[in-house]
Tab-separated table of C-alpha atoms and ligand atoms in Angstrom:
chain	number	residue	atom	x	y	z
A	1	UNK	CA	240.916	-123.177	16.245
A	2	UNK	CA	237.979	-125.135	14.740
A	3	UNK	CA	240.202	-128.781	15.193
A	4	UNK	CA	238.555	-131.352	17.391
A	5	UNK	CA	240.869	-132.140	19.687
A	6	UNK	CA	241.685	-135.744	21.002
A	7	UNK	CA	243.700	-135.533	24.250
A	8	UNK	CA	245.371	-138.452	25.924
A	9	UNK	CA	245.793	-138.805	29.393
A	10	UNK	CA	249.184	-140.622	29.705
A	11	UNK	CA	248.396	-141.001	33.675
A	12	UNK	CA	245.166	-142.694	33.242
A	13	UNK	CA	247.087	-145.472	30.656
A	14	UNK	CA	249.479	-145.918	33.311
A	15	UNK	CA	247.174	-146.492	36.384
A	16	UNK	CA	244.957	-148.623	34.117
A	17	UNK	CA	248.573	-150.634	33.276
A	18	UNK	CA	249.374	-150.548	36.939
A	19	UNK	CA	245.772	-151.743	37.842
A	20	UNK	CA	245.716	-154.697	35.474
A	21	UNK	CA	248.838	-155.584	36.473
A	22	UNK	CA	247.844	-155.891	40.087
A	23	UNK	CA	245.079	-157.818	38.543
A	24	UNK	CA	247.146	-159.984	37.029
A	25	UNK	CA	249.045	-161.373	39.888
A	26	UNK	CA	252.020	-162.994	39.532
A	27	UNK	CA	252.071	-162.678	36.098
A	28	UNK	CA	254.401	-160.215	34.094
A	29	UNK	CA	252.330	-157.779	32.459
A	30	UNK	CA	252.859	-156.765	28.669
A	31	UNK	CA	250.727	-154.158	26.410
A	32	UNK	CA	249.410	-154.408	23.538
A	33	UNK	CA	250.144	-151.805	20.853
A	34	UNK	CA	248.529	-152.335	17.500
A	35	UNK	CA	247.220	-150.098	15.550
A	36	UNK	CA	249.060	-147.361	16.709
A	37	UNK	CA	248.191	-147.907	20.126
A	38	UNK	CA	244.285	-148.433	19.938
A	39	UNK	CA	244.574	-145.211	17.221
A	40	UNK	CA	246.006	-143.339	20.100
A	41	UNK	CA	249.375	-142.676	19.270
A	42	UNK	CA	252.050	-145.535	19.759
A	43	UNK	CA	254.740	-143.132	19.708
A	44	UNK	CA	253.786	-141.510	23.119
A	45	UNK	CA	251.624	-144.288	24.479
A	46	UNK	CA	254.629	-146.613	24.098
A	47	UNK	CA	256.950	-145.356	25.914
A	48	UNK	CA	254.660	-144.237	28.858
A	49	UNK	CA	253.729	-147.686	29.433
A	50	UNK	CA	257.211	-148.945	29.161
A	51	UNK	CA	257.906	-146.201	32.011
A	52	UNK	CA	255.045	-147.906	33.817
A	53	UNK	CA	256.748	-151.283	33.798
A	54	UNK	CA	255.789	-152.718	30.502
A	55	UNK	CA	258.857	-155.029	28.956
A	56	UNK	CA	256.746	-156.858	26.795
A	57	UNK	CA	254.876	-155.533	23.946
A	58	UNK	CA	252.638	-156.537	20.716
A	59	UNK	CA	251.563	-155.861	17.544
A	60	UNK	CA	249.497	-157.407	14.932
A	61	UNK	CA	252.391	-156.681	12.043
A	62	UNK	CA	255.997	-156.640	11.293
A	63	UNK	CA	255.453	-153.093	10.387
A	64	UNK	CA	254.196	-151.789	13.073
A	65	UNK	CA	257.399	-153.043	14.899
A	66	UNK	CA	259.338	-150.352	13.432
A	67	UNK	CA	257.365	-147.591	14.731
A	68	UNK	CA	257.528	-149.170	17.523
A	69	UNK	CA	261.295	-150.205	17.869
A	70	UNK	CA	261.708	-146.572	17.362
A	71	UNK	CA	259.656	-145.247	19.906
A	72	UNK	CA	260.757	-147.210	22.502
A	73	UNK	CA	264.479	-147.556	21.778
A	74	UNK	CA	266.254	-151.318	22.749
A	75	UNK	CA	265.551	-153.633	25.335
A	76	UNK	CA	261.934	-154.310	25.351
A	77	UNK	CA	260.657	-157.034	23.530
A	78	UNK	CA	258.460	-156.872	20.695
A	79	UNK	CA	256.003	-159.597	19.339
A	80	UNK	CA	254.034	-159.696	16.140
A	81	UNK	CA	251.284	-161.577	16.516
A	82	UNK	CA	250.745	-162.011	12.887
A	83	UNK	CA	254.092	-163.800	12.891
A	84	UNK	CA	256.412	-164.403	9.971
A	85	UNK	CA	255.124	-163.094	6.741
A	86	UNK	CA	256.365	-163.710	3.275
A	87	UNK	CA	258.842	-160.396	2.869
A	88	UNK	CA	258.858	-159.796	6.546
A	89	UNK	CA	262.632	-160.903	7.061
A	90	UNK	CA	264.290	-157.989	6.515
A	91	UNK	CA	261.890	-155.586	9.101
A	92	UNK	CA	261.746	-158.605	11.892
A	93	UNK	CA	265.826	-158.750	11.986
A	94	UNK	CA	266.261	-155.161	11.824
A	95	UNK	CA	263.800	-153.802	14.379
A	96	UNK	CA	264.486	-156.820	16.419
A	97	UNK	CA	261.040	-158.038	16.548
A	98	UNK	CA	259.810	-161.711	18.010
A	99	UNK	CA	257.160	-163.511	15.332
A	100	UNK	CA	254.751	-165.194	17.010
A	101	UNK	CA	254.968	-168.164	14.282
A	102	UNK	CA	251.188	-169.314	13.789
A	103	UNK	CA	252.225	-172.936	11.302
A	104	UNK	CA	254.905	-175.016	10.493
A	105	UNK	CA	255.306	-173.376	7.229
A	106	UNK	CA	255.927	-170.108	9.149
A	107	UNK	CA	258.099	-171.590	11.595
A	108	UNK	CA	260.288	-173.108	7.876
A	109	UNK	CA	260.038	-169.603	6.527
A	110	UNK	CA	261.514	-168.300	9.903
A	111	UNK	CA	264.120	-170.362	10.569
A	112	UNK	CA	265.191	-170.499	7.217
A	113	UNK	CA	265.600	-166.850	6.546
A	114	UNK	CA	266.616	-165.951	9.788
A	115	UNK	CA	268.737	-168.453	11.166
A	116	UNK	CA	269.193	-168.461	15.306
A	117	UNK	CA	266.935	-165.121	15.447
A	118	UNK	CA	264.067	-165.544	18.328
A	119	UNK	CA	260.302	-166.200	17.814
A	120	UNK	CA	257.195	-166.764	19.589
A	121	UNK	CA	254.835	-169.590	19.145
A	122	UNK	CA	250.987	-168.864	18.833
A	123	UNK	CA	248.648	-172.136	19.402
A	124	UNK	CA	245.092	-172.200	18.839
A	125	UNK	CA	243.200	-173.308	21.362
A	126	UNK	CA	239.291	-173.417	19.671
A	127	UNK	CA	239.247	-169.573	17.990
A	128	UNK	CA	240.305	-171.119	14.918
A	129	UNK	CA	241.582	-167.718	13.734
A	130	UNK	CA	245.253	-168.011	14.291
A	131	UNK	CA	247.978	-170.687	15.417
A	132	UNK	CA	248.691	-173.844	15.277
A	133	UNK	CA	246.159	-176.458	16.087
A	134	UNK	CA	246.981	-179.642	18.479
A	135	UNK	CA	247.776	-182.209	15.755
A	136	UNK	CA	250.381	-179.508	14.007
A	137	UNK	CA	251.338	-178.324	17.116
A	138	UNK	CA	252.239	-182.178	18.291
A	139	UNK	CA	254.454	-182.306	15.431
A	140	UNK	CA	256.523	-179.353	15.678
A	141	UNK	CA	256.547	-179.429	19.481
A	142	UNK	CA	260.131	-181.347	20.181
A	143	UNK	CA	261.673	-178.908	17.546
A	144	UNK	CA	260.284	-175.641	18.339
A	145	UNK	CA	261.260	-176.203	22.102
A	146	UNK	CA	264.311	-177.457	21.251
A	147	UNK	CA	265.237	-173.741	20.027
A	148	UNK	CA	263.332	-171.601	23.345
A	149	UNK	CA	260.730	-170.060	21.781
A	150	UNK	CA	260.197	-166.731	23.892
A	151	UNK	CA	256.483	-167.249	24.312
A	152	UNK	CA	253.734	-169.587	23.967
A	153	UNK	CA	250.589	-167.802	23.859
A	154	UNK	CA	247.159	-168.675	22.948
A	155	UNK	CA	243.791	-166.376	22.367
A	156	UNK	CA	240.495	-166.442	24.025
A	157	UNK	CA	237.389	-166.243	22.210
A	158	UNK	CA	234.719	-165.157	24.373
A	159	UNK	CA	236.587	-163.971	27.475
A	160	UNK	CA	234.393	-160.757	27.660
A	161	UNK	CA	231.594	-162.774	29.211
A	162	UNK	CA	232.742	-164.801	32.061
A	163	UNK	CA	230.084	-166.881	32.208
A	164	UNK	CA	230.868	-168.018	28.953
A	165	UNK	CA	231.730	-172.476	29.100
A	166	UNK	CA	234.544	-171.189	25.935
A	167	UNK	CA	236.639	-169.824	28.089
A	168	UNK	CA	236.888	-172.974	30.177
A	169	UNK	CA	237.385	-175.435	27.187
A	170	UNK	CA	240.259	-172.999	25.987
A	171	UNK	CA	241.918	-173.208	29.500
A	172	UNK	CA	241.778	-177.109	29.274
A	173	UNK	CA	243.114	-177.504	25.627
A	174	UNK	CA	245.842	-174.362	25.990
A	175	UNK	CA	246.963	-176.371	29.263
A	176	UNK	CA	247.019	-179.614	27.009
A	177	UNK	CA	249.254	-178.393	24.412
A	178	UNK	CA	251.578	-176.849	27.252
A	179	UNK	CA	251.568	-178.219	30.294
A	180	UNK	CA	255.470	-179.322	31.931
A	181	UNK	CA	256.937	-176.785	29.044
A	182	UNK	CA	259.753	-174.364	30.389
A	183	UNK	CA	258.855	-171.617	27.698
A	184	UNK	CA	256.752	-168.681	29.063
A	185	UNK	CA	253.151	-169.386	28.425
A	186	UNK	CA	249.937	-166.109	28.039
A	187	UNK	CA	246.908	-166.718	27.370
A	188	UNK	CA	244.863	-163.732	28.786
A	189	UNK	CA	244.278	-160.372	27.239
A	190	UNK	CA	242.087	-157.671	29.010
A	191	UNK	CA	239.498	-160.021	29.571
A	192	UNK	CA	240.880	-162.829	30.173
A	193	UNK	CA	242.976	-160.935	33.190
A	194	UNK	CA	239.930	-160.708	34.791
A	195	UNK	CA	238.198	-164.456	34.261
A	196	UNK	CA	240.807	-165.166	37.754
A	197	UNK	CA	244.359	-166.890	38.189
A	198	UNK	CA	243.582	-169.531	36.324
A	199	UNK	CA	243.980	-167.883	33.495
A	200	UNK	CA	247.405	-165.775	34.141
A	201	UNK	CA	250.136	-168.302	33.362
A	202	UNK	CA	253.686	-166.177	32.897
A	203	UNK	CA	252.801	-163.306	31.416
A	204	UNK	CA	249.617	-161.153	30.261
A	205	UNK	CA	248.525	-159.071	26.955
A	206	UNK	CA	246.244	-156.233	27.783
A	207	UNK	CA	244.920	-153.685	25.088
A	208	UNK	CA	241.932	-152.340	25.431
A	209	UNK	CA	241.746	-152.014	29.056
A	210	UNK	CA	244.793	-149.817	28.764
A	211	UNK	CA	242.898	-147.272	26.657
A	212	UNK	CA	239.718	-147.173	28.853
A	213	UNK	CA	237.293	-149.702	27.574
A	214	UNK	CA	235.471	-152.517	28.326
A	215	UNK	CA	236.124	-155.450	29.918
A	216	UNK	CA	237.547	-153.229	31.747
A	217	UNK	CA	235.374	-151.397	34.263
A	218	UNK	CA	237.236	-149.856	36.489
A	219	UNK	CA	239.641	-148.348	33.779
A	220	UNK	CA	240.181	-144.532	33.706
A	221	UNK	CA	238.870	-143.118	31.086
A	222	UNK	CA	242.448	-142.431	28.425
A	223	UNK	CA	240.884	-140.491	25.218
A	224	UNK	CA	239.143	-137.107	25.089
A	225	UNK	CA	237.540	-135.981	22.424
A	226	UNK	CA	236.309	-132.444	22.468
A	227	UNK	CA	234.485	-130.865	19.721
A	228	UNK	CA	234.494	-126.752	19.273
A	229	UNK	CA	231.388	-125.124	18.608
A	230	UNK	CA	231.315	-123.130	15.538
A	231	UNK	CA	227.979	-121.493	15.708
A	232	UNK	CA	225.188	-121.590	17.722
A	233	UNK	CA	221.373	-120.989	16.608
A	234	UNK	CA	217.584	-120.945	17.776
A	235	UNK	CA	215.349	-123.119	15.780
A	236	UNK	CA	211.761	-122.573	16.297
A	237	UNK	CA	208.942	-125.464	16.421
A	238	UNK	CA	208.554	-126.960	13.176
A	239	UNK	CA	211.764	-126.144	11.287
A	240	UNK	CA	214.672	-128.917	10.216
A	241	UNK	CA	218.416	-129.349	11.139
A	242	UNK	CA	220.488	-131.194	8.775
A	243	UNK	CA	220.717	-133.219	5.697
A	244	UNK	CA	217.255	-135.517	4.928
A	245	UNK	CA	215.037	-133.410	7.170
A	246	UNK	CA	215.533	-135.666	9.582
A	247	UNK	CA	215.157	-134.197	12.661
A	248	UNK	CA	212.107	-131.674	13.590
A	249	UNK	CA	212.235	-129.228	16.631
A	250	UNK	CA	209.336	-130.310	18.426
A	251	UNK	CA	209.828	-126.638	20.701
A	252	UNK	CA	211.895	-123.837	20.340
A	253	UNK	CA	215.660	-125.120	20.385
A	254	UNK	CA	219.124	-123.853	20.816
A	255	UNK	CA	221.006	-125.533	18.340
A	256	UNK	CA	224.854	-125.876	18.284
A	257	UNK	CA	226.878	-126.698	15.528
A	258	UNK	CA	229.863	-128.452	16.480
A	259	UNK	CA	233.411	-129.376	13.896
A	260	UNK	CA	233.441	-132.990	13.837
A	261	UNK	CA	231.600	-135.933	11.842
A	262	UNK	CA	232.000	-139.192	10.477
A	263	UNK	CA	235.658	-138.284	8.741
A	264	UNK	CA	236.577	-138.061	12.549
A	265	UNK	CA	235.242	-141.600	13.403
A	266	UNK	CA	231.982	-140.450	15.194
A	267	UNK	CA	229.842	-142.803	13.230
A	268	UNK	CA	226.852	-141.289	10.968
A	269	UNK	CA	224.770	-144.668	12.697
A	270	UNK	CA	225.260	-143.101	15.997
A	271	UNK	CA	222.745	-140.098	15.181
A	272	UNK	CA	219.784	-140.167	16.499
A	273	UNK	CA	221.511	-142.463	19.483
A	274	UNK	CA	224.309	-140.563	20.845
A	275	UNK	CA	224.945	-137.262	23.293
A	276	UNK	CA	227.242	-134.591	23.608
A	277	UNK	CA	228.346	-133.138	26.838
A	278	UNK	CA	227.649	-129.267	27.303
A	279	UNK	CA	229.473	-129.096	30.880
A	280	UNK	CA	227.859	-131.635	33.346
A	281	UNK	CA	224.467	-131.297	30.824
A	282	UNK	CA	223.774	-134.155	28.409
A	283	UNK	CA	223.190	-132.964	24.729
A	284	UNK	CA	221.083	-134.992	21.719
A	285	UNK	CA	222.811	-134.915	18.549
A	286	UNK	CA	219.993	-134.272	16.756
A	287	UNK	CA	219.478	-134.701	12.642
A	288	UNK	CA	222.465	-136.314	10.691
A	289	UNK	CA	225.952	-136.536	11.475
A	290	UNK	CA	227.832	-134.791	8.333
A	291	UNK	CA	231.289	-135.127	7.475
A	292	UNK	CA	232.779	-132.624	9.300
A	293	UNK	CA	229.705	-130.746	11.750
A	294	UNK	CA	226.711	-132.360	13.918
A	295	UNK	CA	223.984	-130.650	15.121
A	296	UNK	CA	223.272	-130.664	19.103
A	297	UNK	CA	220.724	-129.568	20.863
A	298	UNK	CA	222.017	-127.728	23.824
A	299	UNK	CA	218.686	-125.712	24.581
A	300	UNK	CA	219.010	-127.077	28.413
A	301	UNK	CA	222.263	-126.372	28.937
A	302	UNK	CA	223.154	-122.923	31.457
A	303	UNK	CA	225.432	-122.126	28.606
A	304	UNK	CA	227.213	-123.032	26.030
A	305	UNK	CA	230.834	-123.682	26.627
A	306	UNK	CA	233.478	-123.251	23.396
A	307	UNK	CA	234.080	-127.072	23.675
A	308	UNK	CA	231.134	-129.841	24.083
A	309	UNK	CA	232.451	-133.457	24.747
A	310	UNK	CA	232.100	-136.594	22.783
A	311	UNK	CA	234.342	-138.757	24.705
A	312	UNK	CA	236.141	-138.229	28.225
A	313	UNK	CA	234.723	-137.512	31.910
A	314	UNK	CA	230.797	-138.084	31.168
A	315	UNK	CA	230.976	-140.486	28.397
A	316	UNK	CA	233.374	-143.772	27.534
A	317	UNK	CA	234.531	-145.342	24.622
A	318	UNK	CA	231.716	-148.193	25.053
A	319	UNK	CA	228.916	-145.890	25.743
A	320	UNK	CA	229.315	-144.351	22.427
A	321	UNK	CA	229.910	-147.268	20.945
A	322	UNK	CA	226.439	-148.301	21.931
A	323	UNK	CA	224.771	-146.152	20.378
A	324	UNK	CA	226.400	-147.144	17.220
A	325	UNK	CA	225.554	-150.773	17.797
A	326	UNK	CA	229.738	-151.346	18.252
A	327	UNK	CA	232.331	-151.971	20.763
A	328	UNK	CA	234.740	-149.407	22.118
A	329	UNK	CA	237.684	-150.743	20.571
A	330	UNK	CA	235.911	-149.603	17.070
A	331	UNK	CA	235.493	-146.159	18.419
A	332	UNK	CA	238.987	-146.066	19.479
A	333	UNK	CA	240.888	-147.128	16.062
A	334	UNK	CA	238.471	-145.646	13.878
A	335	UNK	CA	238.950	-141.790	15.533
A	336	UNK	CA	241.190	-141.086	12.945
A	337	UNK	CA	244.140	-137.926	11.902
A	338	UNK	CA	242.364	-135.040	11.375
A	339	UNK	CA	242.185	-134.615	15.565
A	340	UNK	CA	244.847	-132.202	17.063
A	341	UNK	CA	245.995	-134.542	19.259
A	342	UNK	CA	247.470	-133.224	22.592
A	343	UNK	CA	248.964	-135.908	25.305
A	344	UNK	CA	248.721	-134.974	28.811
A	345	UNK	CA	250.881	-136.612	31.795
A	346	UNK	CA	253.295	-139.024	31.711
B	1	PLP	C1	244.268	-157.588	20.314
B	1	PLP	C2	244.828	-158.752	21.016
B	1	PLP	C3	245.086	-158.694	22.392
B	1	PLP	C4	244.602	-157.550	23.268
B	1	PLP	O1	243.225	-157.743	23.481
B	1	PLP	P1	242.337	-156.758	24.364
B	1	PLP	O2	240.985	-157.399	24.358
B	1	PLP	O3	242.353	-155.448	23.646
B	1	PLP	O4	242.946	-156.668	25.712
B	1	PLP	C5	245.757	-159.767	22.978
B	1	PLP	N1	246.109	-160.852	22.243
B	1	PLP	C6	245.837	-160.948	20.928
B	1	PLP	C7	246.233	-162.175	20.196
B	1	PLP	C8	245.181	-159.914	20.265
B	1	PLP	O5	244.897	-160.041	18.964
């Protein structure tokens, strides 16, 4: 078979649930789901992390929801963090979903076309990307609360760096707007988990951490991508490999020509940046990354194996992103369906 294969490790998303969870403290843990899981596969990484613990899950749209309702049957809750759309109605009622309402016209819309049927309330506490800001929220407060909204969450900027004075000034102002409420309050995703207690409040939204990426360091490593070598070839000093001439064996060179490319979400930028693993030996990609095939030098490997790897054991989500001037969460959602996926564990 001359697939790449992308195999997830449904053990590793669990410990890396469990682990954040411990993090977490007190605090319930939820999971974040969109786009299809990270691009891993919501209907198997779902329900693994529901068998973990998870009750509480998210996604960005109504849509998703259904997928999602599907996969993990009733009972757990399901948020959509871009709350209630125009022409959403009909998918929130029937997959049972919670909109995280993000205005006052939203919270109208909600309330008017789905009378009695829970939601979420999404405040924004500096981001300025979603939810309602203080004044609004002031306004709507005695209403929405009035009616147990299922959550009151809030989203931190720059809670990757925890250093940063943001995450601070978002802690004061989400505390601000909700303070002596009896609704359940998050604030923290992956990174914020890790900025301390502080920042825990009822209950948590990790996603990337789940999938092996940064914040994160101490996550297991969740996606695999192995890439099957088609043919293998020795270039002497002087000649070319790939498209442009880009790349000029400076000795004589074993070169390996592996299926996978940039339809497969390994970025053409990456190039002249990124590695292969050949067992335990590091590999150049060397000239451009086509479509479908990239060139790697593998002339100091013992010997070529059937497989090299792009992501898994010897390399992470973030490292390659690095090299393609991105974060892993980009790597992730951008791998793509052309993989033969296989899911380990669980
Ligand atoms: C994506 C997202 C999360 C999860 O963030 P990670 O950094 O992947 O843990 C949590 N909350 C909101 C609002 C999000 O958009």
């Amino acid at each position: 078979m001359a697939t790449a294969l992308l195999t997830v490790d449904l053990d590793a998303l669990a410990l890396n649930w469990t682990n954040l969870d411990r993090a977490g403290g007190g605090a319930e843990t939820g999971a974040v789901v969109k786009a299809d899981a990270y691009g891993l596969g919501v209907a198997q990484v779902a329900p693994a992390l529901a068998r973990a613990g998870a009750r509480r899950f998210f996604v960005a749209l109504a849509e998703e929801g259904i997928a999602l309702r599907d996969a993990l049957g009733q009972g757990p809750e399901i948020f959509v963090f871009n709350g209630h759309m125009p022409g959403d109605a009909a998918t929130i009622r029937d997959a049972g979903l919670v909109p995280l309402v993000n205005s006052i016209d939203q919270m109208v819309m909600h309330v008017e076309a789905l009378p009695g049927h829970p939601f979420g309330i999404q405040l924004d506490s500096g981001m300025n990307r979603l939810g309602m800001e203080p004044a609004e929220w002031a306004a709507l407060r005695e209403i929405a609360l009035a009616q147990n909204p299922r959550l009151v969450m809030s989203h931190l900027a720059c809670a990757d760096e925890p250093d940063h004075p943001m995450n601070r000034v978002q802690l004061d102002a989400f505390r601000e707007m909700t303070d002596g409420i009896e609704a359940p309050r998050s604030l923290s995703a992956t990174g914020g988990i890790l900025l301390g207690a502080a920042y825990h409040f009822d209950v948590t939204r990790p996603g990337v951490g789940l999938y092996g990426g940064l914040p994160f360091v101490d996550a297991q490593p969740v996606a695999h991508v192995d890439l099957p070598v088609i043919q293998v070839r020795d270039v002497a000093p002087g000649e070319t490999v790939g498209y442009g001439n880009t790349w000029t064996a400076g000795r004589p060179t074993r070169v390996a020509t592996v299926a996978g490319g940039y339809a497969d979400g390994i970025h053409r930028i990456m190039g002249p940046h990124a590695y292969l693993y050949a067992g335990e030996t590091r590999c150049p990609i060397v000239g451009r990354i086509s479509m479908d095939l990239i060139g790697v030098d593998v002339t100091d490997a013992p010997e070529v194996p059937a497989t090299l790897e792009f992501l898994g054991r010897h390399q992470s989500v973030d490292t390659v992103a690095d090299a393609a001037g991105t974060i892993g969460y980009e790597v992730l959602t951008a791998l793509g369906p052309r993989y033969a996926r296989r899911y380990t564990g669980g």
